[in-house]
Coordinates of C-alpha atoms in Angstrom, one line a residue:
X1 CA -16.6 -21.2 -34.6
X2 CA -15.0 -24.0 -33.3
X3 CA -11.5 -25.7 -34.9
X4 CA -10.4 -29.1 -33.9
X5 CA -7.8 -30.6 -34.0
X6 CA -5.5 -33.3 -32.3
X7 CA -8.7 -33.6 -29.6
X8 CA -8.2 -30.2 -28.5
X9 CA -10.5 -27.6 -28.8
X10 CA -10.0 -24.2 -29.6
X11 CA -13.5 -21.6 -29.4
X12 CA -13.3 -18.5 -30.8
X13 CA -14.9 -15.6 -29.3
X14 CA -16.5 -12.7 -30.0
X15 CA -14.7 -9.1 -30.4
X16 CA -15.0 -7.8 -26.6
X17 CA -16.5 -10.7 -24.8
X18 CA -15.4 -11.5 -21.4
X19 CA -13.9 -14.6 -20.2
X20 CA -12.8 -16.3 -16.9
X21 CA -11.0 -19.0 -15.3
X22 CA -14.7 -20.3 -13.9
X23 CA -16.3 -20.2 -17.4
X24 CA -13.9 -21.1 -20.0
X25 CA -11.2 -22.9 -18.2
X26 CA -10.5 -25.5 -15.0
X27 CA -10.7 -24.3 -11.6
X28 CA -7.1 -25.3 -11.4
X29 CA -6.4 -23.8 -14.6
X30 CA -3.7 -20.3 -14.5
X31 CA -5.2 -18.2 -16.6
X32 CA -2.0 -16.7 -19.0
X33 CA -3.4 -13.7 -21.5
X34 CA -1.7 -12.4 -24.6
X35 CA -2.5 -9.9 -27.2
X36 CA -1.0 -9.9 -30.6
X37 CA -0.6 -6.5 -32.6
X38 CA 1.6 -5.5 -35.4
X39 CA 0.5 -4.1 -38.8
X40 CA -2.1 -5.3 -41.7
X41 CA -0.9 -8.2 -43.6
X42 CA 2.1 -9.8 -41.5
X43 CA 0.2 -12.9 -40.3
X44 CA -1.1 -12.1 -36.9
X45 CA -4.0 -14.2 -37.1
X46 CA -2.3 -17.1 -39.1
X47 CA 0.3 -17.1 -35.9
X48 CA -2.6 -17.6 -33.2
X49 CA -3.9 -20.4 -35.4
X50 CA -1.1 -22.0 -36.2
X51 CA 0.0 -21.8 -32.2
X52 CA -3.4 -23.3 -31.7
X53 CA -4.1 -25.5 -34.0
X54 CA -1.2 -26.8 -35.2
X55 CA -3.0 -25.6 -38.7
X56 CA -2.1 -22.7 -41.5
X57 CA -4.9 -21.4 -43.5
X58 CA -3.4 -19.2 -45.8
X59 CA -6.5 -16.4 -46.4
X60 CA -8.2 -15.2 -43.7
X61 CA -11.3 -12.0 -43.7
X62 CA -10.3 -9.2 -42.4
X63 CA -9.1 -9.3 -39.0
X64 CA -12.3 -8.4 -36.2
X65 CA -10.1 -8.9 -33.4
X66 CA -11.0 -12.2 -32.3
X67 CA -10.3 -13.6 -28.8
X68 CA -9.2 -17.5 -28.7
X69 CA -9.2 -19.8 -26.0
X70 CA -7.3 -23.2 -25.1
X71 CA -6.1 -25.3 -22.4
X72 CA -2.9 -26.7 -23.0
X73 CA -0.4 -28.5 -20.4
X74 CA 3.4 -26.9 -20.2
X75 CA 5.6 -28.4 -17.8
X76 CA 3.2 -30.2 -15.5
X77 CA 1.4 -27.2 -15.2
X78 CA -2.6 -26.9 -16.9
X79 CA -2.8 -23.5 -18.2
X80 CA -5.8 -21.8 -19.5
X81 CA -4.3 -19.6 -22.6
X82 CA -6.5 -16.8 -24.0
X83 CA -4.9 -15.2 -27.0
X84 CA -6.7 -11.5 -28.8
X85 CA -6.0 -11.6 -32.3
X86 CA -6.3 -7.3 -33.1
X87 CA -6.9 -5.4 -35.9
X88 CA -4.0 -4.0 -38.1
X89 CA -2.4 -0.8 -36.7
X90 CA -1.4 1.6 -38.6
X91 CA 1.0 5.1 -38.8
X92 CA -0.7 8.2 -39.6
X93 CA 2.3 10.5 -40.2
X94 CA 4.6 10.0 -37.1
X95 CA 1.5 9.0 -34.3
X96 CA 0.2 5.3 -34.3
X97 CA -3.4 4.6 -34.9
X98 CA -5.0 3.0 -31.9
X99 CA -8.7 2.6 -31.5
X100 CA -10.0 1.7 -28.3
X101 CA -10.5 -1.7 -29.1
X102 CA -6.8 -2.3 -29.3
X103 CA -6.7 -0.1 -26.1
X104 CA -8.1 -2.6 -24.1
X105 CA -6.6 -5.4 -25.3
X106 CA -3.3 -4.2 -24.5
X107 CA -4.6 -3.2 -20.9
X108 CA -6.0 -6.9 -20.7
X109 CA -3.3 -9.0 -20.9
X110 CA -0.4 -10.2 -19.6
X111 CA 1.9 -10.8 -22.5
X112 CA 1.9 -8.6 -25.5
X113 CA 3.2 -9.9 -28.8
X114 CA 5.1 -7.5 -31.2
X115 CA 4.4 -9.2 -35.1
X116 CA 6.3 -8.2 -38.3
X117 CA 6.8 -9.1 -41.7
X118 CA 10.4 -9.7 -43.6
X119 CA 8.5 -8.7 -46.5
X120 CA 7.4 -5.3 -45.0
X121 CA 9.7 -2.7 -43.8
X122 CA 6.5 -0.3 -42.5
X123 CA 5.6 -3.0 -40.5
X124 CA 9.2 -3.2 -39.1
X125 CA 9.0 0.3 -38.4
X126 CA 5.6 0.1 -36.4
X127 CA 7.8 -1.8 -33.6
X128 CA 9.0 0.5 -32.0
X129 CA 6.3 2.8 -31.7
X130 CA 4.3 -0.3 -30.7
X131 CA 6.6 -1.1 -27.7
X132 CA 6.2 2.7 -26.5
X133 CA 2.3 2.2 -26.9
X134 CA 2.5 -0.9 -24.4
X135 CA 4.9 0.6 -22.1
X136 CA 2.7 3.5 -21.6
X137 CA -0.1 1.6 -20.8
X138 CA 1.6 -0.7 -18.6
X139 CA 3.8 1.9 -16.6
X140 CA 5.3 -0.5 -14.3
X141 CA 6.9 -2.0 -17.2
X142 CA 6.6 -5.8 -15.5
X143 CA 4.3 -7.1 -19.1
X144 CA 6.6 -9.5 -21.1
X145 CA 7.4 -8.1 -24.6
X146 CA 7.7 -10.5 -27.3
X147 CA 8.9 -9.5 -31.5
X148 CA 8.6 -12.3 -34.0
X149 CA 9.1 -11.7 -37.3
X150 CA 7.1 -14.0 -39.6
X151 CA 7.2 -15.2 -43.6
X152 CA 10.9 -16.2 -43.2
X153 CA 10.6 -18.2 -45.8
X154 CA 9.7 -15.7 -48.5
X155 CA 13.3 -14.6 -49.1
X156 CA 12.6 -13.5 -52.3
X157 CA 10.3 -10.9 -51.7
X158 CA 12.7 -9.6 -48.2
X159 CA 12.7 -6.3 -47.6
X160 CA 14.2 -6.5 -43.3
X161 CA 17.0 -8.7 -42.6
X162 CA 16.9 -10.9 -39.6
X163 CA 19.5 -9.0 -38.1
X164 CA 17.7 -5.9 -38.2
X165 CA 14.8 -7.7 -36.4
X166 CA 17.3 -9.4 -33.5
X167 CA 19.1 -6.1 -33.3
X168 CA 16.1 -3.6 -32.5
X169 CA 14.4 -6.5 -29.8
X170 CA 17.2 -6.0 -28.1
X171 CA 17.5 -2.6 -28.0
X172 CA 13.9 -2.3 -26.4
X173 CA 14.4 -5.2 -24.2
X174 CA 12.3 -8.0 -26.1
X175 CA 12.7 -11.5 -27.0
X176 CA 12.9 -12.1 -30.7
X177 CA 11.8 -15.1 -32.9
X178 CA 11.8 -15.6 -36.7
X179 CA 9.6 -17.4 -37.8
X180 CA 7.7 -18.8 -40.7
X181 CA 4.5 -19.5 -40.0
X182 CA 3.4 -21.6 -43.2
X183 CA 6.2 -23.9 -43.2
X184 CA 7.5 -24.4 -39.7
X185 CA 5.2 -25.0 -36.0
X186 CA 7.6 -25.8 -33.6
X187 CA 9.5 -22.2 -34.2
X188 CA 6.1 -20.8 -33.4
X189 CA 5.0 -23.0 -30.6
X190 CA 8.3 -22.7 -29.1
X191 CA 7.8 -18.8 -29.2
X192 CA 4.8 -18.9 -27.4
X193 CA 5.6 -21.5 -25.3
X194 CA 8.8 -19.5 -23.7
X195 CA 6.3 -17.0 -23.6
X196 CA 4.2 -18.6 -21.5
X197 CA 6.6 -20.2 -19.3
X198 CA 7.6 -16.4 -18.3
X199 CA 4.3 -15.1 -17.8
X200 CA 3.9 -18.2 -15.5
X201 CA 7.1 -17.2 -13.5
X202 CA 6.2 -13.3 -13.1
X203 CA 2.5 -14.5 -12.1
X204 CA 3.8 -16.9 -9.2
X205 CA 6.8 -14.4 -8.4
X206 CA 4.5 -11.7 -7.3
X207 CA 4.9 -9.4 -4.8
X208 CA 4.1 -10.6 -1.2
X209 CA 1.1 -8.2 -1.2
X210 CA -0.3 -9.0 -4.1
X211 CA 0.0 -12.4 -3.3
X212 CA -1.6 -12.0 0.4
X213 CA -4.1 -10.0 -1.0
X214 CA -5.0 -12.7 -3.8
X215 CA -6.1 -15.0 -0.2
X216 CA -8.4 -12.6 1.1
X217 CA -11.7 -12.9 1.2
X218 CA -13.8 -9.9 -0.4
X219 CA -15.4 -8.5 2.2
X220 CA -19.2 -7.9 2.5
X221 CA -20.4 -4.6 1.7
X222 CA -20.5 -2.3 4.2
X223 CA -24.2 -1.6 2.9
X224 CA -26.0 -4.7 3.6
X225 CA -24.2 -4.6 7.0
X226 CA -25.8 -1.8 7.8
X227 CA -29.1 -2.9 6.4
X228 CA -28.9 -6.0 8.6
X229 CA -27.8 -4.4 11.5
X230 CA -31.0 -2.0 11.3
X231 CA -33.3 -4.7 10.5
X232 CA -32.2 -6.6 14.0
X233 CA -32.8 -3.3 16.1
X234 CA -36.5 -2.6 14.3
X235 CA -37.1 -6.1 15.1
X236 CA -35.9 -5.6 18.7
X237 CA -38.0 -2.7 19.7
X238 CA -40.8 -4.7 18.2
X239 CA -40.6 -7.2 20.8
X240 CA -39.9 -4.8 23.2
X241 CA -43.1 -3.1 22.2
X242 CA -44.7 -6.5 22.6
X243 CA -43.9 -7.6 25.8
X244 CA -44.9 -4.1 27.3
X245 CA -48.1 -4.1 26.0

């Protein structure tokens, strides 16, 4: 499926497939990744779209975990933004259901983005066991958290106050946003914006070996080498054999 809008082009993929800079994007494209998980219901795929687009579609199917793409411009810089929508998580008594699929989205990217509703207290409550879930699969705690709490305009049906929201992101160490994602883009453009501004940083901030590392050439395999190597003496005694004769 492909949604259009402004002249830029946003291409949804399917539920696992890969992508790469040399595929989907520029050569001189950075590549920035960022998974969004939260609970059922609290507009997770609505935010990506909106981002996106510039669009809201209020009903959506059920959530397959979609992986969009889209090259944007921030700051001079062309950047190549691949965003996994995921499937609601759940609690089951006091341990967080994660399938796999979630697994490796988290493992994948380079941003993570914590959504809850206003109008959903559970969904607050997922947040911090969410954060623990990221932070144990990203032990050297470098990935850029991000909580936005979305329907901010449905005050009448509030069940977290904003405060609650600001106060617990900063407790675990997160950036916070409210935000309503019907009524308002630039609150959610600018979320994801600062967002990808700070993966940006931490990607050209690397450590010196990573980044020395990132320069060298893959070296051939050690097999074919070998293979190569062998080939040259067979054909060696050959001609030796030759000449003899």
């Amino acid at each position: 499926m492909r949604l259009i809008q402004n002249m830029c082009t946003i291409t949804e993929y399917p539920p696992g497939t890969a992508t790469d800079t040399a595929s989907h994007g520029s050569p001189n494209s950075r590549v920035i990744k960022i998974s969004v998980i939260g609970g059922s219901g609290v507009g997770k795929t609505a935010l990506v779209v909106r981002f996106l687009t510039k669009r809201f579609i209020g009903d959506y199917e059920r959530n397959a975990g979609n992986l969009y793409s889209r090259q944007v411009q921030i700051d001079g810089m062309n950047l190549a933004i691949q965003v996994q929508d995921t499937p609601g998580v759940q609690m089951n008594e006091s341990n967080l259901e994660c399938n796999e699929q979630l697994n490796r989205s988290i493992r994948w990217a380079d941003a993570v983005v914590i959504v809850f509703s206003i109008t959903d207290c559970k969904s607050y409550e997922l947040i911090s066991h969410l954060h623990q879930h990221v932070r144990q699969l990203h032990p050297d705690n470098r990935i850029p958290i991000v909580v936005v709490a979305n329907k901010a305009d449905l005050l009448h049906l509030k069940q977290v106050e904003p405060q609650s929201g600001l106060q617990l992101a900063n407790m675990l160490g997160c950036t916070f946003y409210e935000v309503s994602v019907s009524e308002n883009y630039i609150d959610v453009y600018n979320a994801f914006q600062v967002l990808c501004k700070e993966i940006s940083k931490h990607q050209t901030t690397g450590t010196p070996e990573k980044r020395k590392n990132s320069l060298i050439p893959r070296p051939k395999s050690p097999n074919m080498q070998d293979l190569k190597r062998r080939f040259k003496q067979v054909l060696s005694a050959k001609v030796r054999t030759a000449t003899s004769v």
